[in-house]
Coordinates of N, CA and C in Angstrom, one line a residue:
M1 N 51.3 -29.1 -35.2 CA 52.4 -28.5 -34.6 C 52.2 -28.3 -33.1
D2 N 53.1 -28.8 -32.3 CA 53.0 -28.7 -30.9 C 53.9 -27.6 -30.4
Y3 N 53.5 -26.4 -30.5 CA 54.4 -25.3 -30.2 C 54.7 -25.2 -28.7
M4 N 53.8 -25.8 -27.8 CA 54.0 -25.7 -26.4 C 55.1 -26.6 -25.9
K5 N 55.4 -27.7 -26.6 CA 56.3 -28.7 -26.2 C 57.7 -28.1 -25.8
E6 N 58.2 -27.3 -26.7 CA 59.5 -26.7 -26.4 C 59.5 -25.2 -26.0
L7 N 58.3 -24.7 -25.7 CA 58.2 -23.3 -25.2 C 59.0 -23.1 -23.9
N8 N 59.6 -22.0 -23.8 CA 60.4 -21.7 -22.6 C 59.6 -21.2 -21.4
V9 N 58.5 -21.9 -21.2 CA 57.6 -21.7 -20.1 C 57.1 -23.1 -19.6
A10 N 57.2 -23.4 -18.3 CA 56.7 -24.7 -17.8 C 55.2 -24.7 -17.8
I11 N 54.6 -25.7 -18.5 CA 53.2 -25.8 -18.5 C 52.8 -27.2 -18.1
T12 N 51.9 -27.2 -17.0 CA 51.4 -28.5 -16.5 C 49.9 -28.4 -16.5
V13 N 49.3 -29.4 -17.0 CA 47.8 -29.5 -17.1 C 47.3 -30.7 -16.3
C14 N 46.3 -30.4 -15.5 CA 45.7 -31.6 -14.7 C 44.2 -31.5 -14.9
D15 N 43.6 -32.7 -14.6 CA 42.1 -32.8 -14.8 C 41.5 -32.3 -13.4
K16 N 40.2 -32.4 -13.4 CA 39.5 -31.9 -12.2 C 39.7 -32.7 -10.9
E17 N 40.3 -33.9 -11.1 CA 40.6 -34.7 -9.9 C 42.1 -34.5 -9.5
G18 N 42.8 -33.8 -10.3 CA 44.2 -33.5 -10.0 C 45.2 -34.4 -10.8
K19 N 44.7 -35.3 -11.6 CA 45.6 -36.2 -12.4 C 46.3 -35.4 -13.5
I20 N 47.6 -35.5 -13.5 CA 48.4 -34.7 -14.5 C 48.2 -35.3 -15.9
L21 N 47.7 -34.5 -16.8 CA 47.4 -34.9 -18.2 C 48.5 -34.6 -19.1
Q22 N 49.2 -33.5 -19.0 CA 50.2 -33.0 -19.9 C 51.3 -32.2 -19.2
M23 N 52.5 -32.4 -19.6 CA 53.6 -31.5 -19.2 C 54.5 -31.3 -20.4
N24 N 54.8 -30.0 -20.6 CA 55.8 -29.7 -21.7 C 57.2 -30.0 -21.2
D25 N 58.1 -29.9 -22.2 CA 59.5 -30.2 -21.8 C 60.1 -29.4 -20.6
K26 N 59.8 -28.1 -20.6 CA 60.3 -27.2 -19.5 C 59.7 -27.7 -18.2
S27 N 58.4 -28.1 -18.2 CA 57.7 -28.5 -16.9 C 58.4 -29.8 -16.4
Q28 N 58.7 -30.7 -17.4 CA 59.3 -32.0 -17.0 C 60.7 -31.7 -16.4
K29 N 61.4 -30.8 -17.0 CA 62.8 -30.5 -16.5 C 62.7 -29.8 -15.1
T30 N 61.8 -28.9 -15.0 CA 61.6 -28.2 -13.7 C 61.1 -29.1 -12.6
N31 N 60.3 -30.1 -12.9 CA 59.7 -31.0 -11.9 C 60.4 -32.4 -11.9
H32 N 61.6 -32.4 -12.4 CA 62.5 -33.6 -12.4 C 61.9 -34.9 -13.0
G33 N 61.2 -34.7 -14.1 CA 60.7 -35.9 -14.9 C 59.3 -35.8 -15.3
D34 N 58.9 -36.8 -16.0 CA 57.5 -36.9 -16.5 C 56.6 -37.4 -15.4
L35 N 55.7 -36.6 -15.0 CA 54.8 -36.9 -13.9 C 53.4 -37.2 -14.4
V36 N 53.2 -37.3 -15.7 CA 51.9 -37.5 -16.3 C 51.3 -38.8 -15.7
G37 N 50.1 -38.7 -15.3 CA 49.4 -39.9 -14.7 C 49.4 -39.8 -13.2
Q38 N 50.3 -39.0 -12.6 CA 50.3 -38.9 -11.1 C 49.4 -37.7 -10.7
N39 N 49.0 -37.7 -9.5 CA 48.1 -36.6 -9.0 C 49.0 -35.4 -8.6
V40 N 48.6 -34.3 -9.0 CA 49.3 -33.0 -8.7 C 49.3 -32.8 -7.2
L41 N 48.3 -33.2 -6.5 CA 48.2 -33.0 -5.1 C 49.3 -33.8 -4.3
D42 N 49.6 -34.9 -4.9 CA 50.7 -35.7 -4.3 C 52.1 -35.1 -4.5
C43 N 52.2 -34.2 -5.4 CA 53.5 -33.5 -5.7 C 53.7 -32.3 -4.9
H44 N 52.8 -31.9 -4.0 CA 52.9 -30.6 -3.3 C 52.7 -30.9 -1.8
P45 N 53.5 -30.3 -1.0 CA 53.4 -30.4 0.5 C 52.3 -29.4 1.0
E46 N 51.8 -29.6 2.2 CA 50.9 -28.5 2.8 C 51.8 -27.3 3.0
P47 N 51.2 -26.1 2.9 CA 49.8 -25.8 2.6 C 49.5 -25.7 1.1
A48 N 50.5 -25.9 0.2 CA 50.2 -25.8 -1.2 C 49.2 -26.8 -1.7
R49 N 49.2 -28.0 -1.1 CA 48.2 -29.0 -1.5 C 46.8 -28.5 -1.2
R50 N 46.6 -28.0 0.0 CA 45.3 -27.5 0.4 C 44.8 -26.4 -0.5
K51 N 45.8 -25.5 -0.9 CA 45.5 -24.4 -1.8 C 45.0 -24.9 -3.2
L52 N 45.7 -25.9 -3.7 CA 45.4 -26.5 -5.0 C 44.0 -27.1 -4.9
M53 N 43.7 -27.8 -3.8 CA 42.3 -28.4 -3.6 C 41.3 -27.3 -3.7
R54 N 41.5 -26.2 -3.0 CA 40.6 -25.0 -3.0 C 40.4 -24.5 -4.4
L55 N 41.5 -24.3 -5.2 CA 41.4 -23.8 -6.5 C 40.5 -24.7 -7.4
M56 N 40.7 -26.0 -7.2 CA 39.9 -27.0 -8.0 C 38.4 -26.9 -7.6
E57 N 38.2 -26.8 -6.3 CA 36.8 -26.8 -5.8 C 36.1 -25.5 -6.2
E58 N 36.8 -24.4 -6.2 CA 36.2 -23.1 -6.5 C 36.4 -22.6 -7.9
H59 N 37.1 -23.4 -8.7 CA 37.5 -23.0 -10.1 C 38.1 -21.6 -10.1
A60 N 39.1 -21.4 -9.2 CA 39.7 -20.1 -9.0 C 41.1 -20.1 -9.7
T61 N 41.6 -18.8 -9.8 CA 42.9 -18.6 -10.3 C 43.8 -18.1 -9.1
N62 N 45.1 -18.5 -9.2 CA 46.0 -18.1 -8.2 C 47.3 -17.7 -8.9
A63 N 47.8 -16.5 -8.5 CA 49.0 -16.0 -9.2 C 50.0 -15.5 -8.1
Y64 N 51.3 -15.8 -8.2 CA 52.2 -15.3 -7.3 C 53.6 -15.4 -7.9
T65 N 54.6 -14.8 -7.2 CA 56.0 -15.0 -7.6 C 56.8 -15.7 -6.6
I66 N 57.8 -16.4 -7.0 CA 58.7 -17.2 -6.1 C 60.1 -16.9 -6.5
E67 N 61.1 -17.2 -5.6 CA 62.5 -17.2 -5.9 C 63.1 -18.5 -5.4
K68 N 63.8 -19.2 -6.3 CA 64.4 -20.4 -5.9 C 65.7 -20.5 -6.7
N69 N 66.8 -20.8 -6.0 CA 68.1 -21.0 -6.6 C 68.5 -19.8 -7.4
G70 N 68.2 -18.6 -6.9 CA 68.5 -17.3 -7.6 C 67.7 -17.0 -8.9
V71 N 66.6 -17.7 -9.1 CA 65.7 -17.5 -10.2 C 64.4 -17.1 -9.7
K72 N 63.9 -16.0 -10.3 CA 62.5 -15.5 -9.9 C 61.5 -16.0 -10.9
K73 N 60.4 -16.5 -10.5 CA 59.4 -17.0 -11.4 C 58.0 -16.4 -11.0
L74 N 57.2 -16.3 -12.1 CA 55.8 -16.0 -11.9 C 55.1 -17.3 -12.1
I75 N 54.2 -17.7 -11.1 CA 53.4 -18.9 -11.1 C 52.0 -18.5 -11.3
Y76 N 51.3 -19.0 -12.3 CA 50.0 -18.7 -12.7 C 49.2 -20.0 -12.8
Q77 N 48.3 -20.2 -11.9 CA 47.4 -21.4 -11.9 C 46.0 -21.0 -12.2
T78 N 45.4 -21.6 -13.2 CA 44.1 -21.1 -13.6 C 43.3 -22.3 -14.1
P79 N 41.9 -22.2 -14.0 CA 41.1 -23.3 -14.5 C 41.1 -23.4 -16.1
W80 N 40.8 -24.5 -16.6 CA 40.6 -24.7 -18.0 C 39.2 -25.3 -18.2
Y81 N 38.6 -25.0 -19.3 CA 37.2 -25.4 -19.6 C 37.1 -26.1 -20.9
E82 N 36.1 -26.9 -21.1 CA 35.8 -27.5 -22.4 C 34.3 -27.4 -22.5
N83 N 33.8 -26.6 -23.5 CA 32.4 -26.4 -23.7 C 31.7 -25.9 -22.5
G84 N 32.4 -25.0 -21.8 CA 31.9 -24.3 -20.6 C 32.0 -25.1 -19.3
E85 N 32.4 -26.4 -19.4 CA 32.5 -27.3 -18.2 C 34.0 -27.2 -17.7
F86 N 34.1 -27.0 -16.4 CA 35.4 -27.1 -15.7 C 36.0 -28.4 -15.9
M87 N 37.3 -28.4 -16.4 CA 38.0 -29.7 -16.7 C 39.2 -29.9 -15.8
G88 N 39.7 -28.8 -15.2 CA 40.9 -28.9 -14.3 C 41.7 -27.6 -14.3
L89 N 43.0 -27.7 -14.0 CA 43.8 -26.6 -13.8 C 45.0 -26.7 -14.8
V90 N 45.5 -25.5 -15.1 CA 46.7 -25.3 -15.9 C 47.7 -24.5 -15.0
E91 N 48.9 -24.9 -14.9 CA 49.9 -24.1 -14.2 C 51.0 -23.6 -15.2
F92 N 51.2 -22.3 -15.3 CA 52.2 -21.7 -16.1 C 53.3 -21.2 -15.1
S93 N 54.6 -21.6 -15.4 CA 55.7 -21.1 -14.6 C 56.7 -20.4 -15.5
L94 N 56.8 -19.1 -15.3 CA 57.7 -18.3 -16.2 C 58.8 -17.7 -15.4
E95 N 60.0 -17.9 -15.9 CA 61.2 -17.2 -15.3 C 61.0 -15.7 -15.7
I96 N 61.2 -14.8 -14.7 CA 61.1 -13.4 -14.9 C 62.3 -12.7 -14.3
P97 N 62.7 -11.5 -14.8 CA 63.7 -10.7 -14.2 C 63.3 -10.2 -12.8
F98 N 64.3 -10.0 -11.9 CA 64.1 -9.4 -10.6 C 63.5 -8.0 -10.7
E99 N 64.0 -7.3 -11.6 CA 63.5 -5.9 -11.9 C 63.0 -5.9 -13.3
M100 N 61.7 -5.5 -13.4 CA 61.2 -5.4 -14.8 C 60.2 -4.2 -14.9
P101 N 60.1 -3.6 -16.1 CA 59.2 -2.5 -16.2 C 57.8 -2.8 -16.0
H102 N 57.0 -1.9 -15.6 CA 55.6 -2.0 -15.4 C 54.9 -0.8 -16.1
Y103 N 54.0 -1.1 -17.0 CA 53.4 -0.1 -17.8 C 51.9 0.0 -17.4
I104 N 51.4 1.2 -17.4 CA 49.9 1.4 -17.3 C 49.4 1.8 -18.6
R105 N 48.6 1.0 -19.2 CA 48.0 1.3 -20.5 C 46.6 2.0 -20.3
K106 N 46.4 3.0 -21.0 CA 45.2 3.7 -21.0 C 44.4 3.4 -22.2
P107 N 43.1 3.2 -22.1 CA 42.3 2.9 -23.2 C 42.3 4.0 -24.2
K108 N 42.1 3.7 -25.5 CA 42.1 4.7 -26.5 C 40.8 5.5 -26.4
A109 N 40.9 6.8 -26.6 CA 39.7 7.7 -26.5 C 38.9 7.4 -27.8
E110 N 37.6 7.4 -27.6 CA 36.7 7.1 -28.7 C 36.2 8.4 -29.3

């Protein structure tokens, strides 16, 4: 079962060289087509390209929000690993409301 294919979250997976390995349906719709096989770096202008290069070099995570065409999104770019070895980046793009609740959870007392 490929539950990510039709998930209402855009998911793009690239390898450590930036080659796009997988895109779910939402990612393909958001990015105007199937870009599997292309380099993610070629799909971004500066300074985003440079930022992605740094994320791959440092195996770092980047999270931010954007607004485009009246839609607010959370973008979360993070490394993925296989047997402890860095394999590339995954980008999750989630549509979020402009106003949303924020909760502070306290750990249970022991």
